[in-house]
PDB file of C-alpha atoms in Angstrom:
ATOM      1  CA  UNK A 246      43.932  32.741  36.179  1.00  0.00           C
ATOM      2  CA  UNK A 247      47.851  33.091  36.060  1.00  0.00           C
ATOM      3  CA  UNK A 248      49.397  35.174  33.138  1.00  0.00           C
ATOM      4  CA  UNK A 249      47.498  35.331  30.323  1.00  0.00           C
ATOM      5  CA  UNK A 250      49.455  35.802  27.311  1.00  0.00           C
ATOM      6  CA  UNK A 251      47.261  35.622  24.352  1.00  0.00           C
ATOM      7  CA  UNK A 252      46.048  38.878  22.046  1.00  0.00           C
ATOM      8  CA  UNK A 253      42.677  37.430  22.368  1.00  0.00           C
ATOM      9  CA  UNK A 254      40.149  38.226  24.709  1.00  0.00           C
ATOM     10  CA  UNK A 255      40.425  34.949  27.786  1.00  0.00           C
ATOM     11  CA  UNK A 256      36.899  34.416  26.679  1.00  0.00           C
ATOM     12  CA  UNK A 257      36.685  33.866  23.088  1.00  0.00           C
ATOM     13  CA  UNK A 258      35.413  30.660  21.881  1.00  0.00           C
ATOM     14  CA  UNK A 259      37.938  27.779  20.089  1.00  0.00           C
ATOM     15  CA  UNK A 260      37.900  24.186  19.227  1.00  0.00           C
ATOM     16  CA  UNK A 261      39.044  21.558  21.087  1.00  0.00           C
ATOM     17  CA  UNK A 262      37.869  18.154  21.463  1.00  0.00           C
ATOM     18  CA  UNK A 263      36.310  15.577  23.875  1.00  0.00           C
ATOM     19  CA  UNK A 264      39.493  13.833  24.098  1.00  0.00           C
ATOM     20  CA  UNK A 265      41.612  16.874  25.334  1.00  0.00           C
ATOM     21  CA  UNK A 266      39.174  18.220  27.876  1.00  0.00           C
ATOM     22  CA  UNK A 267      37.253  14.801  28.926  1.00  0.00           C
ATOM     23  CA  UNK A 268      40.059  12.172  28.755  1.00  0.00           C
ATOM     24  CA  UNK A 269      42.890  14.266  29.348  1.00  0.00           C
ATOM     25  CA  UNK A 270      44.807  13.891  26.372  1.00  0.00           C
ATOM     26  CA  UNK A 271      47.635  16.013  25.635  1.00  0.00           C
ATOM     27  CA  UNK A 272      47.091  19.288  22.762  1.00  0.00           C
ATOM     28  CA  UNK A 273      49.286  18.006  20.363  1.00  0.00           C
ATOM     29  CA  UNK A 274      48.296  20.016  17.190  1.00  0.00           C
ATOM     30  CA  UNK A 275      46.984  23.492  17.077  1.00  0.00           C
ATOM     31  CA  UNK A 276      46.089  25.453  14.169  1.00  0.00           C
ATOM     32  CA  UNK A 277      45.465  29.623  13.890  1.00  0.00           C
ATOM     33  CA  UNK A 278      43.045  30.276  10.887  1.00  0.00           C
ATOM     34  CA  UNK A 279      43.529  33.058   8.718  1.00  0.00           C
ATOM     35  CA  UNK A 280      40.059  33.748   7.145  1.00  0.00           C
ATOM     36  CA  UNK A 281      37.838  33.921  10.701  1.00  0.00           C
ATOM     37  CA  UNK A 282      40.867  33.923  13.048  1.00  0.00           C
ATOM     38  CA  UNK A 283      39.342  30.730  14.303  1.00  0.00           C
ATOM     39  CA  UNK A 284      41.820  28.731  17.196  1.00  0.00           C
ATOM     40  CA  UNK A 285      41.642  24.770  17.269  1.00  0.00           C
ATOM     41  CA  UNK A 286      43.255  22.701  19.729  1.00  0.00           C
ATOM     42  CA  UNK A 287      43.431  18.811  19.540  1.00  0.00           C
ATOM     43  CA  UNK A 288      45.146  15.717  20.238  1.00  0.00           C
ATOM     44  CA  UNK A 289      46.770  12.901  18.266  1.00  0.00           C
ATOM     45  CA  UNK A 290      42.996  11.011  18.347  1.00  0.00           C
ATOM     46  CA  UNK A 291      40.829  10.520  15.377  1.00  0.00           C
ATOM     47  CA  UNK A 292      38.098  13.115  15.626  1.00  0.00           C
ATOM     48  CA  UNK A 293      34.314  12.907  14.088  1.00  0.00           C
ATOM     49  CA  UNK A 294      31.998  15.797  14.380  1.00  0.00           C
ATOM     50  CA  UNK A 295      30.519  14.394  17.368  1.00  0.00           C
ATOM     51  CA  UNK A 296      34.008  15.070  19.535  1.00  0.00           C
ATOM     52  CA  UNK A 297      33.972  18.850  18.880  1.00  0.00           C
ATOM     53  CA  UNK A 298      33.977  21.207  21.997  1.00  0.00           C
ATOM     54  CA  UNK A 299      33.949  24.799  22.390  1.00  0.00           C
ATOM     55  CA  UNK A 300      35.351  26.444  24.929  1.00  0.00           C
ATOM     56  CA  UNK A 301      37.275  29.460  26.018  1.00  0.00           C
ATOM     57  CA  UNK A 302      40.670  30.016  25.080  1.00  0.00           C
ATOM     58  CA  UNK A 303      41.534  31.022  28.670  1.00  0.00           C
ATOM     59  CA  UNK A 304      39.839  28.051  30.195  1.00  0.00           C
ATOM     60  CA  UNK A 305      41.912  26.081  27.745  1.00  0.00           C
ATOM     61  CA  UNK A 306      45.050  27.887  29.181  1.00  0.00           C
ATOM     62  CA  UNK A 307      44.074  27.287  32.634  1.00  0.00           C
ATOM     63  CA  UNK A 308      43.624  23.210  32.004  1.00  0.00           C
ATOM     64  CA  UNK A 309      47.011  23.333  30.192  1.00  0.00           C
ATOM     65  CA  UNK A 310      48.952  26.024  30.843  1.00  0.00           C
ATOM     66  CA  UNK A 311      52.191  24.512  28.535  1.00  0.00           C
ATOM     67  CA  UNK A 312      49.613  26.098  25.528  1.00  0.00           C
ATOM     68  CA  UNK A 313      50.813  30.216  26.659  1.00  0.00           C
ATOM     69  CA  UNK A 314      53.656  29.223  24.455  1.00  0.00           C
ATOM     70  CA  UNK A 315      51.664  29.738  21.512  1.00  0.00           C
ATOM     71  CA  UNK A 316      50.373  33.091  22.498  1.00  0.00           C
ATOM     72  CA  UNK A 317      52.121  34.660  19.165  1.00  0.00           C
ATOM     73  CA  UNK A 318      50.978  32.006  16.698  1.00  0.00           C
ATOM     74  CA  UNK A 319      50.274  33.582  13.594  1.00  0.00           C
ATOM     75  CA  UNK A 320      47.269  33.326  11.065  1.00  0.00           C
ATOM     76  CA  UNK A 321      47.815  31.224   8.835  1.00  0.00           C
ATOM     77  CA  UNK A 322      50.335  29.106  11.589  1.00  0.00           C
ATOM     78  CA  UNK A 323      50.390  25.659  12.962  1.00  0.00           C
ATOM     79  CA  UNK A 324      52.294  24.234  15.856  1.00  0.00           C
ATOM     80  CA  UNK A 325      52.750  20.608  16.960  1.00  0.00           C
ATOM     81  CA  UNK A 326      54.356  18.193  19.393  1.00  0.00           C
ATOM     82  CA  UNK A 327      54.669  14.609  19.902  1.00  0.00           C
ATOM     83  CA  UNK A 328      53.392  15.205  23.586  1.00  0.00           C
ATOM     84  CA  UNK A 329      53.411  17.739  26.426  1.00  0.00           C
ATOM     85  CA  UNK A 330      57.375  16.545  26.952  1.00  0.00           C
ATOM     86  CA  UNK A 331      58.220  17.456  23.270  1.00  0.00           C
ATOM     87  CA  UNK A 332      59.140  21.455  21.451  1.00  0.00           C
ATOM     88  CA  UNK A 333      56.558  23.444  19.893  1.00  0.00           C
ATOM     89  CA  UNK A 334      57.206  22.915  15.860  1.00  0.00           C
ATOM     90  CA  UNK A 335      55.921  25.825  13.809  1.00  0.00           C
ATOM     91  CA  UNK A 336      54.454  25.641  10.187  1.00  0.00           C
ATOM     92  CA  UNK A 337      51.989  26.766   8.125  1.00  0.00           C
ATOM     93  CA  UNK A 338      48.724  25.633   7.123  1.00  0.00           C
ATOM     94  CA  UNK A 339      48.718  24.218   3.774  1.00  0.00           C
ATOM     95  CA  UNK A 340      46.603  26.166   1.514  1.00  0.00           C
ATOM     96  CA  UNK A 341      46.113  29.007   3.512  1.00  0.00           C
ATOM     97  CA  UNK A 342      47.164  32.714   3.124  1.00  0.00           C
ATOM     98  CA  UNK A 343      50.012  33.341   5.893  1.00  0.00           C
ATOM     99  CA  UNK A 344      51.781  37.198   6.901  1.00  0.00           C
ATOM    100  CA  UNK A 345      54.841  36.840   5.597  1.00  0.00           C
ATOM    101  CA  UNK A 346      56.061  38.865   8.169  1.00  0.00           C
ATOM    102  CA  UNK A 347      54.847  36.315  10.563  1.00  0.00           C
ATOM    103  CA  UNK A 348      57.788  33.279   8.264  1.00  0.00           C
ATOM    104  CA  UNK A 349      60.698  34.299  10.978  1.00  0.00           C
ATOM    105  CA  UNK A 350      58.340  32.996  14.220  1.00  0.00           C
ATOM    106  CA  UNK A 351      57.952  29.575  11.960  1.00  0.00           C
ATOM    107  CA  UNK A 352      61.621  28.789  12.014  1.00  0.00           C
TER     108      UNK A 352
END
């Protein structure tokens, strides 16, 4: 694997979907969960229950390696982009509890 970036251990589990690692569609949204630290990763598709995946956050890396940028997302942070050609944007997730230390990295 090339430089891996990320505080968490290359093998903990996140959410991605069926889209992203099946159809090849770009991670447009990603979200960092405050209250289990929990990592999802998805596209601009509609998503049921039934497209959920799990997989490793360093396999994730190693299918799309553009997603090392996000290595310092905070809890409580969301980025998204229009598609793999488009900037990172930063924000929060509404309605949960953020590290206000963590507001300058949203800007």
């Amino acid at each position: 694997m090339p430089h891996y970036p990320f505080h968490e251990r290359p093998d903990m589990l996140v959410f991605t979907c069926i889209h992203v690692l099946e159809e090849g569609a770009p991670v447009t949204t990603v979200c960092h969960h405050f209250d289990d630290n929990a990592w999802e990763f998805l596209c601009n598709c509609s998503h049921n229950d039934e497209d959920a995946l799990v997989i490793s956050i360093g396999e994730l890396c190693g299918h799309d390696p553009s997603l090392a940028l996000l290595c310092d997302l905070p809890v409580g942070g969301a980025a998204v982009r229009k598609s793999k050609a488009h900037a990172w944007e930063y924000g929060r997730i509404e309605g949960e509890k953020f590290y206000p230390a963590a507001e300058s990295r949203m800007n």
